[in-house]
CSV table of C-alpha atoms in Angstrom, one decimal:
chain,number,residue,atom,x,y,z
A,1,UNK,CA,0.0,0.0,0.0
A,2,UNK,CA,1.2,3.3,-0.7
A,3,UNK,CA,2.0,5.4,2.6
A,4,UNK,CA,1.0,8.5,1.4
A,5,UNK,CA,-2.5,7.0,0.9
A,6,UNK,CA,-1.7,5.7,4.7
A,7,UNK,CA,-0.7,9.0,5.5
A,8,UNK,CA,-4.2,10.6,4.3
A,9,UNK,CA,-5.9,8.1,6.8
A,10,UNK,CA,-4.1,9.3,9.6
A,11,UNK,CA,-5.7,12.7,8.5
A,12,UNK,CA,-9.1,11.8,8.2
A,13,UNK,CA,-8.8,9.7,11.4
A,14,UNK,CA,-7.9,12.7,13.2
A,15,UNK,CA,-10.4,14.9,11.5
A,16,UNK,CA,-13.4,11.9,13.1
A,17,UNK,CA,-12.1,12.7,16.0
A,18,UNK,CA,-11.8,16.4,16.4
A,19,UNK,CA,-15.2,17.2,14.8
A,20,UNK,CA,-17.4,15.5,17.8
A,21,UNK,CA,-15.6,17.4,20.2
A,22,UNK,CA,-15.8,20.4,18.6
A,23,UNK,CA,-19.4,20.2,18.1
A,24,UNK,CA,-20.1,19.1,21.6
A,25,UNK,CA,-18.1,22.0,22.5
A,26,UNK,CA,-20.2,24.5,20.4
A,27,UNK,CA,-23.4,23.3,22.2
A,28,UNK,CA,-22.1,23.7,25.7
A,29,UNK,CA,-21.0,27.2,24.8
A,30,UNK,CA,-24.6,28.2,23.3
A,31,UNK,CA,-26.0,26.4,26.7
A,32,UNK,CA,-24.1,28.7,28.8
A,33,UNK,CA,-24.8,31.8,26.4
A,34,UNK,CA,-28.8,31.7,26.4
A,35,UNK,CA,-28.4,32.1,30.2
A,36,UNK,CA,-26.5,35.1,30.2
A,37,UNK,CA,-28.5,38.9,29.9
A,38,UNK,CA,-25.5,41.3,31.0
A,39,UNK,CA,-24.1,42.1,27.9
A,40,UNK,CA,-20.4,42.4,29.4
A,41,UNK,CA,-20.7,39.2,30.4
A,42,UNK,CA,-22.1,37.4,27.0
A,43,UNK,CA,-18.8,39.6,25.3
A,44,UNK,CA,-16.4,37.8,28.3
A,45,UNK,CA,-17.7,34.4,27.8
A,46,UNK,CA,-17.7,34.9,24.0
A,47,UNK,CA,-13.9,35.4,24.3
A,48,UNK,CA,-13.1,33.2,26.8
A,49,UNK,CA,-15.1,30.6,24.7
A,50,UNK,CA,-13.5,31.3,21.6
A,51,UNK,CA,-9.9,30.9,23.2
A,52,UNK,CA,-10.8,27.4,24.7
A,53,UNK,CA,-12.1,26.5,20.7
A,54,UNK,CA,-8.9,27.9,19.6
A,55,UNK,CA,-7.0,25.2,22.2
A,56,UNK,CA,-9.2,22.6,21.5
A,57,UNK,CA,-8.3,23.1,17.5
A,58,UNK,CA,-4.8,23.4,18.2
A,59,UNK,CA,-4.8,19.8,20.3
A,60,UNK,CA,-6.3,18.2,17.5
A,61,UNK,CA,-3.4,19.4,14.9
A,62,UNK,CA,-1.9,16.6,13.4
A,63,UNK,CA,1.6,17.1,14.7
A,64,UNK,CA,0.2,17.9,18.6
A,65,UNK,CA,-2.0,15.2,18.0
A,66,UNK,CA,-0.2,12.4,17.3
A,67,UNK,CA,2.3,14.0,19.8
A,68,UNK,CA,0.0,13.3,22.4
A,69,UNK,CA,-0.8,9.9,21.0
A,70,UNK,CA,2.2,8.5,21.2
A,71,UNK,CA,3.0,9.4,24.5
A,72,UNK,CA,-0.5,7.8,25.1
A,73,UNK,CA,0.9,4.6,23.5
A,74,UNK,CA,2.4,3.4,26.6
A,75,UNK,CA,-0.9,2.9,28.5
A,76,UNK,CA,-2.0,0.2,26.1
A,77,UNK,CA,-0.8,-2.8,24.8
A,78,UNK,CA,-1.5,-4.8,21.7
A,79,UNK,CA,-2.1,-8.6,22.4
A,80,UNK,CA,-4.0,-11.4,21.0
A,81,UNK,CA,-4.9,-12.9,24.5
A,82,UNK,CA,-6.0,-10.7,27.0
A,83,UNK,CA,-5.8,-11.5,30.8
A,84,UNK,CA,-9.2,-9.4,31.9
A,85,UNK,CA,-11.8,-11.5,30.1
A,86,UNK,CA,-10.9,-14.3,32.9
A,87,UNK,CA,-11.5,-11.2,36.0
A,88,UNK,CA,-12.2,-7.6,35.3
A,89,UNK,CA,-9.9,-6.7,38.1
A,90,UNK,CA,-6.7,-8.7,37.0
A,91,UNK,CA,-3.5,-6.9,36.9
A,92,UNK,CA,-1.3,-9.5,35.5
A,93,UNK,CA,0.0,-9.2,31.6
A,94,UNK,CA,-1.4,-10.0,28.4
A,95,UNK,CA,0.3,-11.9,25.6
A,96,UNK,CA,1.1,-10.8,21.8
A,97,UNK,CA,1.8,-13.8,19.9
A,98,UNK,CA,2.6,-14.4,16.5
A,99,UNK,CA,2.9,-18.3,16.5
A,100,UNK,CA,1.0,-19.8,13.2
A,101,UNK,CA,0.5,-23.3,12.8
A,102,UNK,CA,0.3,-23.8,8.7
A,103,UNK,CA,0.8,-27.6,8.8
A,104,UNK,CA,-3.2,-27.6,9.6
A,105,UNK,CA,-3.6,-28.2,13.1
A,106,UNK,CA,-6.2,-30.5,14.8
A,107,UNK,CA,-7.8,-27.7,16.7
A,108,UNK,CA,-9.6,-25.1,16.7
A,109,UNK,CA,-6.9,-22.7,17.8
A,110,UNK,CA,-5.0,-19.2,18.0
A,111,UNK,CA,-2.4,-20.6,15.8
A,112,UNK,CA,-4.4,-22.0,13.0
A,113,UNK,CA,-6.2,-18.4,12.1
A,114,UNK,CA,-4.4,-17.1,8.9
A,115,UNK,CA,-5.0,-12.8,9.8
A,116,UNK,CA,-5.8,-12.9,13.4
A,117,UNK,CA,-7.3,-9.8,15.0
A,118,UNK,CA,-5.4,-7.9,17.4
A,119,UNK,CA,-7.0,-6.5,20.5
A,120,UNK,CA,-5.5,-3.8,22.8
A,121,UNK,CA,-5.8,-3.7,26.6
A,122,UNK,CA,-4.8,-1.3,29.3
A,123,UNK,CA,-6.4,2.4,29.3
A,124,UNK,CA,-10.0,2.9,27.9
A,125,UNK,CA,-9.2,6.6,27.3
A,126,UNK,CA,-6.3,5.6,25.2
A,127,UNK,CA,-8.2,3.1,22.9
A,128,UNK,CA,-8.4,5.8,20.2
A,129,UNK,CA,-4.8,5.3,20.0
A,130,UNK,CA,-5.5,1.4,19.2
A,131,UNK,CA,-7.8,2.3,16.7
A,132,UNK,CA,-5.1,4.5,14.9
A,133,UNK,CA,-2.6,2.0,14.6
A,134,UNK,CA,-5.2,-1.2,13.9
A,135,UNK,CA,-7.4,0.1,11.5
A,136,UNK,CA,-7.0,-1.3,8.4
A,137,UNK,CA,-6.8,0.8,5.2
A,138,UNK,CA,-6.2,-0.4,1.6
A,139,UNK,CA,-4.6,-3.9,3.2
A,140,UNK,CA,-2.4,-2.1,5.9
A,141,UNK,CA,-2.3,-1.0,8.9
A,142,UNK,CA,-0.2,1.3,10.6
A,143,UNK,CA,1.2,-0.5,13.1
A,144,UNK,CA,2.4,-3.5,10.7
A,145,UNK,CA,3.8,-0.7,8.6
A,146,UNK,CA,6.0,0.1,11.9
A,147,UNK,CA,6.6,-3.0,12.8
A,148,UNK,CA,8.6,-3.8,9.7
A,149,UNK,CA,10.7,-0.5,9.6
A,150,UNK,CA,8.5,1.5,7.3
A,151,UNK,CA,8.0,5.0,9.1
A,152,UNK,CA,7.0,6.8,5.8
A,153,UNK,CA,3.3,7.9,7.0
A,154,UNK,CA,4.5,9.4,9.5
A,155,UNK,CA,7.4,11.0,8.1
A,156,UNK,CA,5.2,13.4,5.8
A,157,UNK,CA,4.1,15.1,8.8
A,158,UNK,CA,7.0,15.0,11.3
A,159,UNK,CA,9.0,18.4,11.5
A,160,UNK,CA,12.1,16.8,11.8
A,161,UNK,CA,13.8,13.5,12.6
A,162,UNK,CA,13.9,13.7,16.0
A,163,UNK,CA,10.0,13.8,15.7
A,164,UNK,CA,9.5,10.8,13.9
A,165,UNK,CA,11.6,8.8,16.2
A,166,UNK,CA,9.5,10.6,19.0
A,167,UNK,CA,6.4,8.9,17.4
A,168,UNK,CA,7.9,5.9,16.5
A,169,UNK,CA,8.9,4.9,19.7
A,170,UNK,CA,5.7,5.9,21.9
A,171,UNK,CA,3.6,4.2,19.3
A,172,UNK,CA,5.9,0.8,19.2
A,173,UNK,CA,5.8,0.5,23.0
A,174,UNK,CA,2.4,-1.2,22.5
A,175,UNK,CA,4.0,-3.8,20.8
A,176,UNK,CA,7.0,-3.8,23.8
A,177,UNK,CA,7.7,-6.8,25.9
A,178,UNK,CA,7.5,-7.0,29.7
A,179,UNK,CA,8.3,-8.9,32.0
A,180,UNK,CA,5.5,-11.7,32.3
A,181,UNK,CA,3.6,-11.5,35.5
A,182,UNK,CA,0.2,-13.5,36.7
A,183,UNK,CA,-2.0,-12.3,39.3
A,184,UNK,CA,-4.4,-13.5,42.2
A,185,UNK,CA,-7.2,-13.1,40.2
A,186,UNK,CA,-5.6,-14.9,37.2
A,187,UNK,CA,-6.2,-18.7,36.8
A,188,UNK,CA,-3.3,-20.6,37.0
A,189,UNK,CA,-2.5,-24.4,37.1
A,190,UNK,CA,0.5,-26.5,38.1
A,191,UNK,CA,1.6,-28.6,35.1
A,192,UNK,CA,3.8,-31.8,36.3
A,193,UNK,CA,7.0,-32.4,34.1
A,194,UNK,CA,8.8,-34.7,36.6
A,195,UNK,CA,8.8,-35.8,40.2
A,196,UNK,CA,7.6,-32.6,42.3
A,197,UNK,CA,8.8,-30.7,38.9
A,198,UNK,CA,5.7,-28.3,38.0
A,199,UNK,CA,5.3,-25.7,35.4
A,200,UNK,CA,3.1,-22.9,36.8
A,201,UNK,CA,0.4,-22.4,33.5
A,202,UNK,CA,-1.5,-19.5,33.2
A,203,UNK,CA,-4.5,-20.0,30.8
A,204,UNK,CA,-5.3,-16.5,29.0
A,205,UNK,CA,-8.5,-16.0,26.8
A,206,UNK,CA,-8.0,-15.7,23.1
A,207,UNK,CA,-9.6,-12.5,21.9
A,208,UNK,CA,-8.1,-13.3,18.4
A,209,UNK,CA,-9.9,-16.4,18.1
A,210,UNK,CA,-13.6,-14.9,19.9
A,211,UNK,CA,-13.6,-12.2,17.2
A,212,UNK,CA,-13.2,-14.5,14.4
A,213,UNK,CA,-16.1,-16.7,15.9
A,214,UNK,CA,-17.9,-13.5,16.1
A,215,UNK,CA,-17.2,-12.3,12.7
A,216,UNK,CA,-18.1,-16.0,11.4
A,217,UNK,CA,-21.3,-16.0,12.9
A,218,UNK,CA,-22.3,-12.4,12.9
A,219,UNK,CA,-21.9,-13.1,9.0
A,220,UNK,CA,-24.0,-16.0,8.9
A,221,UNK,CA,-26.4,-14.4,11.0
A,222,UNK,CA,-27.0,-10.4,10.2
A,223,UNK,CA,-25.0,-10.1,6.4
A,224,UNK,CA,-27.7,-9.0,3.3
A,225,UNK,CA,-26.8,-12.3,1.8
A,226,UNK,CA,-27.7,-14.2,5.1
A,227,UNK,CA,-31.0,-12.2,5.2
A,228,UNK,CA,-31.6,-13.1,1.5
A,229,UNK,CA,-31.1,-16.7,2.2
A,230,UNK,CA,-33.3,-16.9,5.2
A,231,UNK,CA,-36.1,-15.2,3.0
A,232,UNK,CA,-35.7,-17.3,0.5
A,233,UNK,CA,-36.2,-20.6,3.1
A,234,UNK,CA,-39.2,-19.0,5.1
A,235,UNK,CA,-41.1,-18.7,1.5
A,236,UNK,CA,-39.7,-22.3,0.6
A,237,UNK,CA,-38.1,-20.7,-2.6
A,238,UNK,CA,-34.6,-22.3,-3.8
A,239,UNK,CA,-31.5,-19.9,-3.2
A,240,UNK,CA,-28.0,-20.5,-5.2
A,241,UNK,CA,-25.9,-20.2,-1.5
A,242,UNK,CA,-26.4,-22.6,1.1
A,243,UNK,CA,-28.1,-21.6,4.5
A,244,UNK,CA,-25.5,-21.6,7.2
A,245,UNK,CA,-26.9,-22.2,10.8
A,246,UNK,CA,-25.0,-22.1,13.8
A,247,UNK,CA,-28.3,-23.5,16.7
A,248,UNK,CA,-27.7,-23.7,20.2
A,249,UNK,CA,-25.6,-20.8,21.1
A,250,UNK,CA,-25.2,-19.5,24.3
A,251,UNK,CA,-23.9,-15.5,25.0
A,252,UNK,CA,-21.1,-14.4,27.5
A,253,UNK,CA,-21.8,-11.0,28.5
A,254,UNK,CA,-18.3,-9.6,29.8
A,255,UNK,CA,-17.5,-6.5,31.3
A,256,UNK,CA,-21.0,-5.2,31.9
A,257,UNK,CA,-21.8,-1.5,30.9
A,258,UNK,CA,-18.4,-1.1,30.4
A,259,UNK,CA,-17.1,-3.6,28.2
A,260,UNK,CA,-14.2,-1.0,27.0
A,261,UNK,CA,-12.6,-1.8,30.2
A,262,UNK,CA,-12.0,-5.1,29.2
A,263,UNK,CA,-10.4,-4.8,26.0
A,264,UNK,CA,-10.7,-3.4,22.6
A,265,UNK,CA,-12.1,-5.9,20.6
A,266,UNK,CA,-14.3,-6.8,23.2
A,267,UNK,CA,-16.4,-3.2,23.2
A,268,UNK,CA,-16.4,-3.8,19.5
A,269,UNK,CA,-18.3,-7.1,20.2
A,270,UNK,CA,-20.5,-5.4,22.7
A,271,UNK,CA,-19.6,-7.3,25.6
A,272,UNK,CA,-20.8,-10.7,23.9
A,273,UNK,CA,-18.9,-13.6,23.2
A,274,UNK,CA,-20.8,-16.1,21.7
A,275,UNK,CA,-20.3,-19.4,23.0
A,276,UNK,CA,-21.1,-22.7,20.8
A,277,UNK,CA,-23.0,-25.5,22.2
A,278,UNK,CA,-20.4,-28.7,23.3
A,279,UNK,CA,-23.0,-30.9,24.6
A,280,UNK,CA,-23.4,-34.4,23.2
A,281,UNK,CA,-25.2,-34.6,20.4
A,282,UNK,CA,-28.7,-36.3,21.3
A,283,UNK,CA,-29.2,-40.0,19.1
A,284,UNK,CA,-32.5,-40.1,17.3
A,285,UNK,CA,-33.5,-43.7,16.7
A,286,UNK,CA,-35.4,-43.9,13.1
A,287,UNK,CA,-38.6,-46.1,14.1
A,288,UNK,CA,-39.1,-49.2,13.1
A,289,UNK,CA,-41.8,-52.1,12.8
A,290,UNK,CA,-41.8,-55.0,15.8
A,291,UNK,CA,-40.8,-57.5,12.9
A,292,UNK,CA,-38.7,-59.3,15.0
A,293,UNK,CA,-40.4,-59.4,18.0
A,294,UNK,CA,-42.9,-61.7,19.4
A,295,UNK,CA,-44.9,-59.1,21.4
A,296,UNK,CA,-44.0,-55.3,22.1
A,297,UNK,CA,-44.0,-56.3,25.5
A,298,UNK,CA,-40.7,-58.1,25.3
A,299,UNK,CA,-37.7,-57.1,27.9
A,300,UNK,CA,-35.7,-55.9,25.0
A,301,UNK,CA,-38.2,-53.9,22.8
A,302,UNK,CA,-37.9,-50.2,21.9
A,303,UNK,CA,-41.5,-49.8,24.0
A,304,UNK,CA,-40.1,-51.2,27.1
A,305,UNK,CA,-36.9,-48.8,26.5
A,306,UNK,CA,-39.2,-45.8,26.6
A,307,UNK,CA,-41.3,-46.5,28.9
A,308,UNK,CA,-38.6,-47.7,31.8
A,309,UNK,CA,-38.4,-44.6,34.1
A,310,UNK,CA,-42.3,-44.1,34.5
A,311,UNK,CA,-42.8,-47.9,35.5
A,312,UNK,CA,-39.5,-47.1,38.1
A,313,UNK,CA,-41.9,-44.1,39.5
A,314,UNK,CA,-44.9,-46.0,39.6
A,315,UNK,CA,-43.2,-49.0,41.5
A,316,UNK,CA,-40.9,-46.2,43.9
A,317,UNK,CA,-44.1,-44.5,44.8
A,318,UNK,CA,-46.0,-47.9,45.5
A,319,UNK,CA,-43.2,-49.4,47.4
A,320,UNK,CA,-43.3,-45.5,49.5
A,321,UNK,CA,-47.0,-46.1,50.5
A,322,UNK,CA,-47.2,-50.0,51.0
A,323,UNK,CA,-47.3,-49.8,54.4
A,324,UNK,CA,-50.4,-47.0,54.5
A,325,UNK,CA,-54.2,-47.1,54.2
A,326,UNK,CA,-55.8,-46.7,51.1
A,327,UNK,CA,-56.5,-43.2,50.6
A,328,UNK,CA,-58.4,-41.6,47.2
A,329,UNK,CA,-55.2,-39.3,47.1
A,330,UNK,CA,-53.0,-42.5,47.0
A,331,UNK,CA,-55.8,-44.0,44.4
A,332,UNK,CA,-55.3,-41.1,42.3
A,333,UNK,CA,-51.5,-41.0,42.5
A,334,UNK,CA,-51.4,-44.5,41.0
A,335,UNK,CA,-54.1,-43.8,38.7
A,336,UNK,CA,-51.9,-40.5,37.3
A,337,UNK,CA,-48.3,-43.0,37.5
A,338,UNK,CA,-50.5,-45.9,35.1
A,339,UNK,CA,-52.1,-43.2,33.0
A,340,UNK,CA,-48.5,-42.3,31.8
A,341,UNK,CA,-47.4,-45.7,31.3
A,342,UNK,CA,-50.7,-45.8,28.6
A,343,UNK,CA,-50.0,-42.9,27.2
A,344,UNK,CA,-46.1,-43.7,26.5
A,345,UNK,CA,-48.1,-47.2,25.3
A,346,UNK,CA,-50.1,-45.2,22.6
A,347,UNK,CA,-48.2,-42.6,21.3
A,348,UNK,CA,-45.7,-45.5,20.4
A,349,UNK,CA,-48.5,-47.8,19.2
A,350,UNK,CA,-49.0,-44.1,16.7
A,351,UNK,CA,-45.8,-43.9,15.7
A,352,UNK,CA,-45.9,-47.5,14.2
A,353,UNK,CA,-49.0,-47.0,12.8
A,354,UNK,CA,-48.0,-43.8,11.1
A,355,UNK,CA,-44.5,-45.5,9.8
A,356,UNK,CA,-44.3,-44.3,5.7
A,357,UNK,CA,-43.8,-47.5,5.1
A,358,UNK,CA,-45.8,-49.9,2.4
A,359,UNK,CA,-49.1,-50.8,4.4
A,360,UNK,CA,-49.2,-54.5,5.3
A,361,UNK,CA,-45.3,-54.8,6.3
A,362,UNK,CA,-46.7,-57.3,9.0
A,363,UNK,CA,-48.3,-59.7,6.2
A,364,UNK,CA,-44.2,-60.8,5.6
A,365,UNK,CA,-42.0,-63.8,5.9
A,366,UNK,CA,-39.9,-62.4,8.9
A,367,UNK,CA,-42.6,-60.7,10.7
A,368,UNK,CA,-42.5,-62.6,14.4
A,369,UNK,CA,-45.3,-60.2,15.9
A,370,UNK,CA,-48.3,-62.2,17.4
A,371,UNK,CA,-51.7,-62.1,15.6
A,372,UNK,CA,-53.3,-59.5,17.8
A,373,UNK,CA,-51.1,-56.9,18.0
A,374,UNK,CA,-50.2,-57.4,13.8
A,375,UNK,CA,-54.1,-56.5,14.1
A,376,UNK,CA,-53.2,-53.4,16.1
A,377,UNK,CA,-50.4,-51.5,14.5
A,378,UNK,CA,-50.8,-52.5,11.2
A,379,UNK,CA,-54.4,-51.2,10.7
A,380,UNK,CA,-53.9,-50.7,6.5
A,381,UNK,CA,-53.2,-53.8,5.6
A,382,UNK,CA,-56.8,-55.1,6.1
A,383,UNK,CA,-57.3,-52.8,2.6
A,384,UNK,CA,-55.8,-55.4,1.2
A,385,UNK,CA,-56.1,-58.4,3.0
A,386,UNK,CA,-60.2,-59.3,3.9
A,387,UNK,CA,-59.2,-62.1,6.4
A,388,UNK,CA,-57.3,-59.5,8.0
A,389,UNK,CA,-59.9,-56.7,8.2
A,390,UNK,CA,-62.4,-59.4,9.6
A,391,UNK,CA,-60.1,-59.9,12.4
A,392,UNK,CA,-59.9,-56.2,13.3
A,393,UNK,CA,-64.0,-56.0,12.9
A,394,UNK,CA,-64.2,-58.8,15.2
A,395,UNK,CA,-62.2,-57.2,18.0
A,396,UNK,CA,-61.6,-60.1,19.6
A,397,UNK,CA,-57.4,-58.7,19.7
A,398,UNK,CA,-58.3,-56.0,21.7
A,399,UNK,CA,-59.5,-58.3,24.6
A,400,UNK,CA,-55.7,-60.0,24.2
A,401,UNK,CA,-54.1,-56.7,23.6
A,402,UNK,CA,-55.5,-56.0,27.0
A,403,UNK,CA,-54.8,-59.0,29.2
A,404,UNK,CA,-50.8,-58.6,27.3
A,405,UNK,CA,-51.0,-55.4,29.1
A,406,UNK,CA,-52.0,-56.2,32.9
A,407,UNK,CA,-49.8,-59.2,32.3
A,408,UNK,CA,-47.0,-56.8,31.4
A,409,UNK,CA,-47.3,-53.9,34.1
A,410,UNK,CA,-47.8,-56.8,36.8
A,411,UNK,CA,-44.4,-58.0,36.2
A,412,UNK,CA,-42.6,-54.8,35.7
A,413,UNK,CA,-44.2,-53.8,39.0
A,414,UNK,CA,-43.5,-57.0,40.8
A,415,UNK,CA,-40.7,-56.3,43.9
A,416,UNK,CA,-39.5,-58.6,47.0
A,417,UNK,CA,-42.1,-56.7,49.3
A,418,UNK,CA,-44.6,-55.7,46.3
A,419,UNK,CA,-47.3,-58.3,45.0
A,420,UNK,CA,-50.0,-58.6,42.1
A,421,UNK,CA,-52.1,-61.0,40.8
A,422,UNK,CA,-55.5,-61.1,38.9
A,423,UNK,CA,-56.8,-58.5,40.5
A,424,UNK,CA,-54.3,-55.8,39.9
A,425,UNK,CA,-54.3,-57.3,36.1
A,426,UNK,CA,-57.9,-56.6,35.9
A,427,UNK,CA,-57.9,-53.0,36.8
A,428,UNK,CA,-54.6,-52.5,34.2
A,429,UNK,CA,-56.6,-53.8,31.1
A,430,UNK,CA,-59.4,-52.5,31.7
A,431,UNK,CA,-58.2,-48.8,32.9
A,432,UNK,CA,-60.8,-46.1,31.9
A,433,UNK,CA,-57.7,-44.4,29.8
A,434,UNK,CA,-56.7,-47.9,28.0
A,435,UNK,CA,-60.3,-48.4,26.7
A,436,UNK,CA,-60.3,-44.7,25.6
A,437,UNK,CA,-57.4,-44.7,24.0
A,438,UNK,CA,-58.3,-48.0,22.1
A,439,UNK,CA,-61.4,-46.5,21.0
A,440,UNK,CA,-59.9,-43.1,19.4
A,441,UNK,CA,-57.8,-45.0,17.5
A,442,UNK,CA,-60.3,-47.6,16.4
A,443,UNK,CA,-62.0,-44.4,15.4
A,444,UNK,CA,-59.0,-42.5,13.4
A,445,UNK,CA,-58.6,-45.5,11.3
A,446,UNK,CA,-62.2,-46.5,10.5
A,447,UNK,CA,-62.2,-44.7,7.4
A,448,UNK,CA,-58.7,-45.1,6.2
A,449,UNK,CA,-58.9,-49.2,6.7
A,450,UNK,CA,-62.7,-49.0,4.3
């Protein structure tokens, strides 16, 4: 990049800054003005104000300016991992480093990002100083143009040499080392390298590597061409880029209302540092026919797999109140524990019945499923198949599908100081829920199975 261009962005730079506080200055002065009658007075405050403008313009001349600035420079530092994300009140130092990793690491690091931004730390009121030498202008920056021996930008408005060393120096102490140092607030860990050997570790938080997760997702997220895309799915029309979604996130507020205090980069981000969601991923089992099952009631089936934890309630809370009187709050505690168990039943009974699969599957060679419950979750192939649909009218399977039931619940219940027998069976099959449930389905399909 050409400096001179470099050099006109120092210009303009300074300019953004000047005009707010010349403005804001105006106003103030107008403010006090309008409450002044004496005409002595207004003439004083005139004057006075229009030799405090006069300072204010002179401060903001490029030479005094960056004069100022780089004696500023010292109060901030330039690092990619910055030690007041992990506590705001941590004195300890923050780290610049330039180590790359090109051989294509396997994480997700600092190292492995090919233009990694650079935060600054230290003084909030310095921070326009950062902004000076990070900005980026045609490719460069005016710090890298420092940091490998090119001073020209700054040469076309230093008086003499002696200037442009001035400048140089102030603004390359943001880049100088110190002596490393942690703090009490810092997190720090002993790392064992040999009997009662430690290295002391003190983990820093990448700002580099939060800004280009930022910038990654703010893109997918809040870019035109995101938007676009996103229009383009909720009106289910096709779009030429592919939809980038990033669910699950969580946000890191840091710093509070004053996130500048933290770093940089980090009042650029607002305070938020997205986090991305690490949890295991959840397995979704694609549901299948029984085929290979004699009854869904088997030990091993998926039913039995979901239903599991509410038969453990409805046995914990039975083996809790064993030992009481039968109360109508008891009655309806177990009534509530079995109507769950029926529900689990049905809405897996649905989700076989529902299968898009070729109606009839249980009509095959492999199918192991007893008669009654083939009659049950396989309601279309009776289109079909007239034996079949006889079967079903006859509705003899439902009395079967029933006794499987009590049969099924007494044994999952059954415990060393817990017992059932017939009568227990009885009320499972024929629960009031059971026989409603049976019937709304009976009633879904009537239609469909004609």
């Amino acid at each position: 990049m050409e400096s001179k261009n470099l050099s006109q962005f120092i210009i303009s730079y300074i300019e953004s800054r000047k005009q707010p506080k010349l403005e804001a200055f105006d106003k103030e002065t107008e403010k006090k003005l309008a409450g002044l009658v004496d005409a002595d007075e207004i003439a004083t405050a005139k004057q006075a104000a229009l030799a405090q403008r006069r300072e204010l313009e002179k401060r903001y001349e490029v030479r005094n300016w960056l004069t100022e600035a780089a004696n500023r420079a010292a109060q901030i530092n330039l690092v990619t991992h910055a030690l007041k994300f992990t506590h705001s009140d941590a004195k300890g130092t923050s780290v610049f480093t330039e180590d790359r990793d090109d051989r294509g690491a396997c994480y997700l690091a600092t190292a492995t990002l090919q233009n990694p931004a650079i935060d600054a730390v230290g003084n909030a009121a310095a921070l326009d100083v950062a902004k000076l030498l990070q900005t980026e202008f045609q490719g460069d920056t005016l710090i890298a143009q420092l940091n490998r021996g090119d001073y020209s930008a700054l040469a076309e408005w230093a008086e003499d040499e002696r200037q442009l060393q001035l400048w140089v120096s102030g603004f390359k102490q943001v880049l100088a080392d110190k002596q490393p140092s942690s703090h009490t607030l810092a997190k720090q860990l002993y790392f064992p390298v040999g009997e009662n050997q430690y290295h002391l570790l003190s983990p820093l938080f990448s700002s580099s590597l939060a800004q280009a997760m930022h910038q990654r997702l703010a893109e997918a997220r809040f870019s035109d061409k995101a938007k676009e895309i996103a229009a383009a799915a909720r009106a289910s029309k096709w779009h030429a880029e592919p939809r980038v979604s990033y669910p699950n996130t969580a946000v890191q507020n840091i710093g509070g209302t004053k996130p500048q205090n933290i770093s940089y980069l980090n009042s650029v981000r607002g305070g938020r540092n997205w986090l991305l969601s690490c949890a295991a991923p959840n397995w979704v089992s694609q549901q299948q026919p029984p085929l290979k099952q004699t009854s869904i009631f088997n030990q091993r089936g998926e039913f039995a797999s979901k239903v599991r934890p509410a038969v453990w309630k409805m046995r914990e809370y039975l083996l809790s109140v064993r030992m009481l009187e039968g109360t109508q709050e008891i009655r309806q505690r177990r009534l509530s524990h079995m109507d769950e168990i029926i529900d689990i039943l049905f809405n897996y009974a649905a989700g076989i019945q529902n299968l898009d699969i070729q109606a009839g599957w249980s009509a095959g060679e492999g199918c192991q499923l007893k008669r009654s419950q083939q009659l049950w979750l396989d309601p279309l192939r009776g289109k079909n198949d007239a034996g079949f649909a006889f079967e079903r009218e006859g509705k003899d399977w439902q009395k079967e599908l029933a006794l499987d039931f009590g049969v099924w619940l007494n044994r999952q219940l059954e415990h060393a100081e817990l017992k059932f027998g017939e009568v227990e069976r009885r009320e499972w099959s024929v629960a009031a829920l059971f026989r409603q449930r049976l019937r709304e389905f009976e009633a879904e399909w009537a239609e469909d199975t004609q």
